[in-house]
DNA sequence: GAGCTTTGTCAACACTATGTCGATTTATAT
DNA sequence: ATATAAATCGACATAGTGTTGACAAAGCTC
């Protein structure tokens, strides 16, 4: 059955590419419902319409597939963290709140993958490396931001090392977002969570940690 | 072979009790070196000097054994959290710093078990319940403390709900201690970590969050 | 479209690990 | 001493992983 052929670049119209995507899509769907450990290669393969052994033509293991999904999420994280790095003239409260909300949104979108990747870091070294790369991105961005605000005299000075502080704060976020992404999404609850985290960030990093917006009142 | 018998209660000189302990001891030792998932029942049984199938006479599964270890740690957590609840006249900085140091010490002592328990919460519902019980203890204690300090006018007032704030902060601790308990213990690094976390707690909870990390030199 | 290569598919196997059974041995109490 | 309870183990049955080799389907080249 031949119809109007896609003229020029029919490059990479590979059939296997389709199957590979289906595999990843189905895996992520399953992952949304239950932990990776409880999902068999069988299930993923069947869901994608191929036999279990065919699965191994595409991925070396369940973990390899997870890593492929993780790489996708990695890219989303990059852009998210990049944006966070962009200095701006807005008041800190808003920048931080927006960054946190963005981040929570990312976790809502890719939560299953991010959680699974995080959970596997102990049993699969490759996943661990990928996770570290992702986490590092955030810590770096945060530490840089803190240093910048310190230089500008807006943030509490050095004693707590910027990197360590950044690690603690992003660790808190990770934990909170991991959990939140498991609960059903509620705009109300999400806003509260972001607000709580923002409070911690602002009070910890900035001077006169008054969460009350702008114009510092006389002390 | 009778020697000076322990006179009265030679109650429960069961042989199996000994084996059970050995099982738990060896399991914890293995757990210190590598993740639970990579440890076979075989290894634990052999290390304790019994056959694999005999293992099941004592525990229904690897996870059941882990839970038994978790219960032990649970008790240590109780006393630790209880102490944290005891109100005192010392300045907040010291109370918090000491509580955090205590907690880190607990993680250093029982890290392998706590980490494994945390890691298994996704695959084993029973472990999840146990973990929640432990985590809850901390959140409750913290929330209560925050409320008390708020009533006393020492802490920032309500907007961030005490419980949610407590959850965020203890989440941060969990993450930090989990990681720290994997690194080789360094008094230097440990002190810095505690100091960093204490800074976050104090600045977040208390008013005028000026945290002098021990006599600030003139700048 | 005949022939060639690359790509994709799968059943059958080998391996590892778990948990269960029944038979048997070892300890303990009376 | 002997009955009972506690403890041990080998031999299954089951479930899941990853590999191999044989085979089919596309995709290209002439």
PDB file of N, CA and C in Angstrom, chain A residues 17 19-28 31 36 44 55 57-77 110 112-114 116-118 120 124 126-131 134:
ATOM      1  N   UNK A  17      13.355   2.102  15.484  1.00  0.00           N
ATOM      2  CA  UNK A  17      13.287   3.332  16.270  1.00  0.00           C
ATOM      3  C   UNK A  17      11.911   3.475  16.900  1.00  0.00           C
ATOM      4  N   UNK A  19       9.848   1.042  17.664  1.00  0.00           N
ATOM      5  CA  UNK A  19       9.712   0.079  18.753  1.00  0.00           C
ATOM      6  C   UNK A  19      10.449   0.577  19.990  1.00  0.00           C
ATOM      7  N   UNK A  20      11.620   1.124  19.769  1.00  0.00           N
ATOM      8  CA  UNK A  20      12.403   1.627  20.901  1.00  0.00           C
ATOM      9  C   UNK A  20      11.617   2.693  21.659  1.00  0.00           C
ATOM     10  N   UNK A  21      11.021   3.586  20.914  1.00  0.00           N
ATOM     11  CA  UNK A  21      10.227   4.623  21.574  1.00  0.00           C
ATOM     12  C   UNK A  21       9.054   4.024  22.330  1.00  0.00           C
ATOM     13  N   UNK A  22       8.405   3.077  21.661  1.00  0.00           N
ATOM     14  CA  UNK A  22       7.255   2.457  22.313  1.00  0.00           C
ATOM     15  C   UNK A  22       7.694   1.819  23.628  1.00  0.00           C
ATOM     16  N   UNK A  23       8.823   1.155  23.564  1.00  0.00           N
ATOM     17  CA  UNK A  23       9.390   0.528  24.756  1.00  0.00           C
ATOM     18  C   UNK A  23       9.560   1.557  25.876  1.00  0.00           C
ATOM     19  N   UNK A  24      10.172   2.661  25.543  1.00  0.00           N
ATOM     20  CA  UNK A  24      10.418   3.685  26.557  1.00  0.00           C
ATOM     21  C   UNK A  24       9.111   4.286  27.063  1.00  0.00           C
ATOM     22  N   UNK A  25       8.210   4.512  26.141  1.00  0.00           N
ATOM     23  CA  UNK A  25       6.939   5.100  26.534  1.00  0.00           C
ATOM     24  C   UNK A  25       6.188   4.175  27.491  1.00  0.00           C
ATOM     25  N   UNK A  26       6.111   2.909  27.117  1.00  0.00           N
ATOM     26  CA  UNK A  26       5.389   1.941  27.950  1.00  0.00           C
ATOM     27  C   UNK A  26       6.069   1.780  29.308  1.00  0.00           C
ATOM     28  N   UNK A  27       7.383   1.754  29.286  1.00  0.00           N
ATOM     29  CA  UNK A  27       8.106   1.602  30.545  1.00  0.00           C
ATOM     30  C   UNK A  27       7.796   2.761  31.478  1.00  0.00           C
ATOM     31  N   UNK A  28       7.809   3.950  30.939  1.00  0.00           N
ATOM     32  CA  UNK A  28       7.521   5.116  31.781  1.00  0.00           C
ATOM     33  C   UNK A  28       6.097   5.045  32.320  1.00  0.00           C
ATOM     34  N   UNK A  31       6.077   2.635  35.074  1.00  0.00           N
ATOM     35  CA  UNK A  31       6.831   3.227  36.170  1.00  0.00           C
ATOM     36  C   UNK A  31       5.981   4.205  36.974  1.00  0.00           C
ATOM     37  N   UNK A  36      10.228   0.298  39.929  1.00  0.00           N
ATOM     38  CA  UNK A  36      10.969  -0.405  38.887  1.00  0.00           C
ATOM     39  C   UNK A  36      11.235  -1.861  39.245  1.00  0.00           C
ATOM     40  N   UNK A  44       7.163  -5.017  30.134  1.00  0.00           N
ATOM     41  CA  UNK A  44       7.492  -3.906  29.241  1.00  0.00           C
ATOM     42  C   UNK A  44       7.429  -4.374  27.795  1.00  0.00           C
ATOM     43  N   UNK A  55      13.348  -7.653  23.530  1.00  0.00           N
ATOM     44  CA  UNK A  55      13.672  -6.474  24.333  1.00  0.00           C
ATOM     45  C   UNK A  55      15.177  -6.232  24.365  1.00  0.00           C
ATOM     46  N   UNK A  57      17.325  -6.776  22.291  1.00  0.00           N
ATOM     47  CA  UNK A  57      17.905  -6.220  21.071  1.00  0.00           C
ATOM     48  C   UNK A  57      18.037  -4.704  21.224  1.00  0.00           C
ATOM     49  N   UNK A  58      17.161  -4.131  22.012  1.00  0.00           N
ATOM     50  CA  UNK A  58      17.139  -2.680  22.172  1.00  0.00           C
ATOM     51  C   UNK A  58      17.901  -2.189  23.396  1.00  0.00           C
ATOM     52  N   UNK A  59      17.714  -2.889  24.497  1.00  0.00           N
ATOM     53  CA  UNK A  59      18.383  -2.465  25.724  1.00  0.00           C
ATOM     54  C   UNK A  59      19.031  -3.667  26.409  1.00  0.00           C
ATOM     55  N   UNK A  60      20.155  -3.414  27.000  1.00  0.00           N
ATOM     56  CA  UNK A  60      20.907  -4.497  27.635  1.00  0.00           C
ATOM     57  C   UNK A  60      20.244  -4.974  28.927  1.00  0.00           C
ATOM     58  N   UNK A  61      19.413  -4.151  29.488  1.00  0.00           N
ATOM     59  CA  UNK A  61      18.751  -4.506  30.748  1.00  0.00           C
ATOM     60  C   UNK A  61      17.663  -3.489  31.059  1.00  0.00           C
ATOM     61  N   UNK A  62      16.892  -3.806  32.066  1.00  0.00           N
ATOM     62  CA  UNK A  62      15.870  -2.881  32.536  1.00  0.00           C
ATOM     63  C   UNK A  62      16.535  -1.559  32.918  1.00  0.00           C
ATOM     64  N   UNK A  63      17.686  -1.662  33.555  1.00  0.00           N
ATOM     65  CA  UNK A  63      18.379  -0.463  34.009  1.00  0.00           C
ATOM     66  C   UNK A  63      18.847   0.399  32.844  1.00  0.00           C
ATOM     67  N   UNK A  64      19.283  -0.267  31.765  1.00  0.00           N
ATOM     68  CA  UNK A  64      19.740   0.483  30.596  1.00  0.00           C
ATOM     69  C   UNK A  64      18.592   1.313  30.032  1.00  0.00           C
ATOM     70  N   UNK A  65      17.426   0.702  29.993  1.00  0.00           N
ATOM     71  CA  UNK A  65      16.250   1.438  29.519  1.00  0.00           C
ATOM     72  C   UNK A  65      15.972   2.620  30.428  1.00  0.00           C
ATOM     73  N   UNK A  66      16.048   2.363  31.714  1.00  0.00           N
ATOM     74  CA  UNK A  66      15.821   3.446  32.665  1.00  0.00           C
ATOM     75  C   UNK A  66      16.798   4.584  32.437  1.00  0.00           C
ATOM     76  N   UNK A  67      18.048   4.234  32.159  1.00  0.00           N
ATOM     77  CA  UNK A  67      19.063   5.265  31.939  1.00  0.00           C
ATOM     78  C   UNK A  67      18.732   6.090  30.703  1.00  0.00           C
ATOM     79  N   UNK A  68      18.224   5.419  29.678  1.00  0.00           N
ATOM     80  CA  UNK A  68      17.836   6.155  28.475  1.00  0.00           C
ATOM     81  C   UNK A  68      16.762   7.179  28.821  1.00  0.00           C
ATOM     82  N   UNK A  69      15.799   6.754  29.622  1.00  0.00           N
ATOM     83  CA  UNK A  69      14.769   7.682  30.068  1.00  0.00           C
ATOM     84  C   UNK A  69      15.391   8.795  30.914  1.00  0.00           C
ATOM     85  N   UNK A  70      16.334   8.389  31.733  1.00  0.00           N
ATOM     86  CA  UNK A  70      17.003   9.355  32.593  1.00  0.00           C
ATOM     87  C   UNK A  70      17.729  10.418  31.787  1.00  0.00           C
ATOM     88  N   UNK A  71      18.322  10.025  30.685  1.00  0.00           N
ATOM     89  CA  UNK A  71      19.042  10.985  29.844  1.00  0.00           C
ATOM     90  C   UNK A  71      18.077  12.046  29.321  1.00  0.00           C
ATOM     91  N   UNK A  72      16.910  11.606  28.941  1.00  0.00           N
ATOM     92  CA  UNK A  72      15.894  12.570  28.504  1.00  0.00           C
ATOM     93  C   UNK A  72      15.625  13.589  29.605  1.00  0.00           C
ATOM     94  N   UNK A  73      15.328  13.064  30.779  1.00  0.00           N
ATOM     95  CA  UNK A  73      15.032  13.939  31.903  1.00  0.00           C
ATOM     96  C   UNK A  73      16.226  14.847  32.182  1.00  0.00           C
ATOM     97  N   UNK A  74      17.399  14.291  31.993  1.00  0.00           N
ATOM     98  CA  UNK A  74      18.623  15.055  32.211  1.00  0.00           C
ATOM     99  C   UNK A  74      18.593  16.346  31.391  1.00  0.00           C
ATOM    100  N   UNK A  75      18.195  16.231  30.155  1.00  0.00           N
ATOM    101  CA  UNK A  75      18.146  17.415  29.297  1.00  0.00           C
ATOM    102  C   UNK A  75      17.158  18.441  29.807  1.00  0.00           C
ATOM    103  N   UNK A  76      16.021  17.965  30.249  1.00  0.00           N
ATOM    104  CA  UNK A  76      15.039  18.897  30.793  1.00  0.00           C
ATOM    105  C   UNK A  76      15.613  19.614  32.015  1.00  0.00           C
ATOM    106  N   UNK A  77      16.358  18.836  32.802  1.00  0.00           N
ATOM    107  CA  UNK A  77      16.962  19.414  33.998  1.00  0.00           C
ATOM    108  C   UNK A  77      17.956  20.500  33.610  1.00  0.00           C
ATOM    109  N   UNK A 110       8.140  14.340  35.142  1.00  0.00           N
ATOM    110  CA  UNK A 110       9.031  13.196  34.984  1.00  0.00           C
ATOM    111  C   UNK A 110       9.284  12.446  36.279  1.00  0.00           C
ATOM    112  N   UNK A 112       8.132   9.752  37.823  1.00  0.00           N
ATOM    113  CA  UNK A 112       8.382   8.313  37.799  1.00  0.00           C
ATOM    114  C   UNK A 112       9.807   7.978  37.395  1.00  0.00           C
ATOM    115  N   UNK A 113      10.287   8.639  36.343  1.00  0.00           N
ATOM    116  CA  UNK A 113      11.647   8.371  35.883  1.00  0.00           C
ATOM    117  C   UNK A 113      12.677   8.839  36.900  1.00  0.00           C
ATOM    118  N   UNK A 114      12.521  10.052  37.374  1.00  0.00           N
ATOM    119  CA  UNK A 114      13.494  10.589  38.323  1.00  0.00           C
ATOM    120  C   UNK A 114      13.540   9.746  39.585  1.00  0.00           C
ATOM    121  N   UNK A 116      12.689   6.563  39.941  1.00  0.00           N
ATOM    122  CA  UNK A 116      13.278   5.254  39.658  1.00  0.00           C
ATOM    123  C   UNK A 116      14.790   5.363  39.519  1.00  0.00           C
ATOM    124  N   UNK A 117      15.222   6.411  38.852  1.00  0.00           N
ATOM    125  CA  UNK A 117      16.658   6.605  38.665  1.00  0.00           C
ATOM    126  C   UNK A 117      17.344   6.759  40.015  1.00  0.00           C
ATOM    127  N   UNK A 118      16.733   7.559  40.851  1.00  0.00           N
ATOM    128  CA  UNK A 118      17.287   7.779  42.182  1.00  0.00           C
ATOM    129  C   UNK A 118      17.315   6.472  42.976  1.00  0.00           C
ATOM    130  N   UNK A 120      17.542   3.484  41.939  1.00  0.00           N
ATOM    131  CA  UNK A 120      18.446   2.468  41.398  1.00  0.00           C
ATOM    132  C   UNK A 120      19.905   2.814  41.606  1.00  0.00           C
ATOM    133  N   UNK A 124      22.881   0.068  40.609  1.00  0.00           N
ATOM    134  CA  UNK A 124      23.461   0.205  39.280  1.00  0.00           C
ATOM    135  C   UNK A 124      24.383   1.424  39.197  1.00  0.00           C
ATOM    136  N   UNK A 126      26.021   2.808  36.853  1.00  0.00           N
ATOM    137  CA  UNK A 126      25.804   3.722  35.735  1.00  0.00           C
ATOM    138  C   UNK A 126      24.679   4.702  36.050  1.00  0.00           C
ATOM    139  N   UNK A 127      23.623   4.176  36.636  1.00  0.00           N
ATOM    140  CA  UNK A 127      22.531   5.050  37.037  1.00  0.00           C
ATOM    141  C   UNK A 127      23.013   6.038  38.088  1.00  0.00           C
ATOM    142  N   UNK A 128      23.850   5.551  38.978  1.00  0.00           N
ATOM    143  CA  UNK A 128      24.382   6.411  40.025  1.00  0.00           C
ATOM    144  C   UNK A 128      25.124   7.586  39.406  1.00  0.00           C
ATOM    145  N   UNK A 129      25.944   7.300  38.395  1.00  0.00           N
ATOM    146  CA  UNK A 129      26.715   8.352  37.743  1.00  0.00           C
ATOM    147  C   UNK A 129      25.788   9.374  37.102  1.00  0.00           C
ATOM    148  N   UNK A 130      24.792   8.861  36.413  1.00  0.00           N
ATOM    149  CA  UNK A 130      23.843   9.763  35.762  1.00  0.00           C
ATOM    150  C   UNK A 130      23.135  10.625  36.789  1.00  0.00           C
ATOM    151  N   UNK A 131      22.733  10.001  37.870  1.00  0.00           N
ATOM    152  CA  UNK A 131      22.052  10.763  38.903  1.00  0.00           C
ATOM    153  C   UNK A 131      22.951  11.851  39.465  1.00  0.00           C
ATOM    154  N   UNK A 134      23.069  14.804  37.299  1.00  0.00           N
ATOM    155  CA  UNK A 134      21.881  15.633  37.417  1.00  0.00           C
ATOM    156  C   UNK A 134      21.914  16.463  38.702  1.00  0.00           C
TER     157      UNK A 134
END
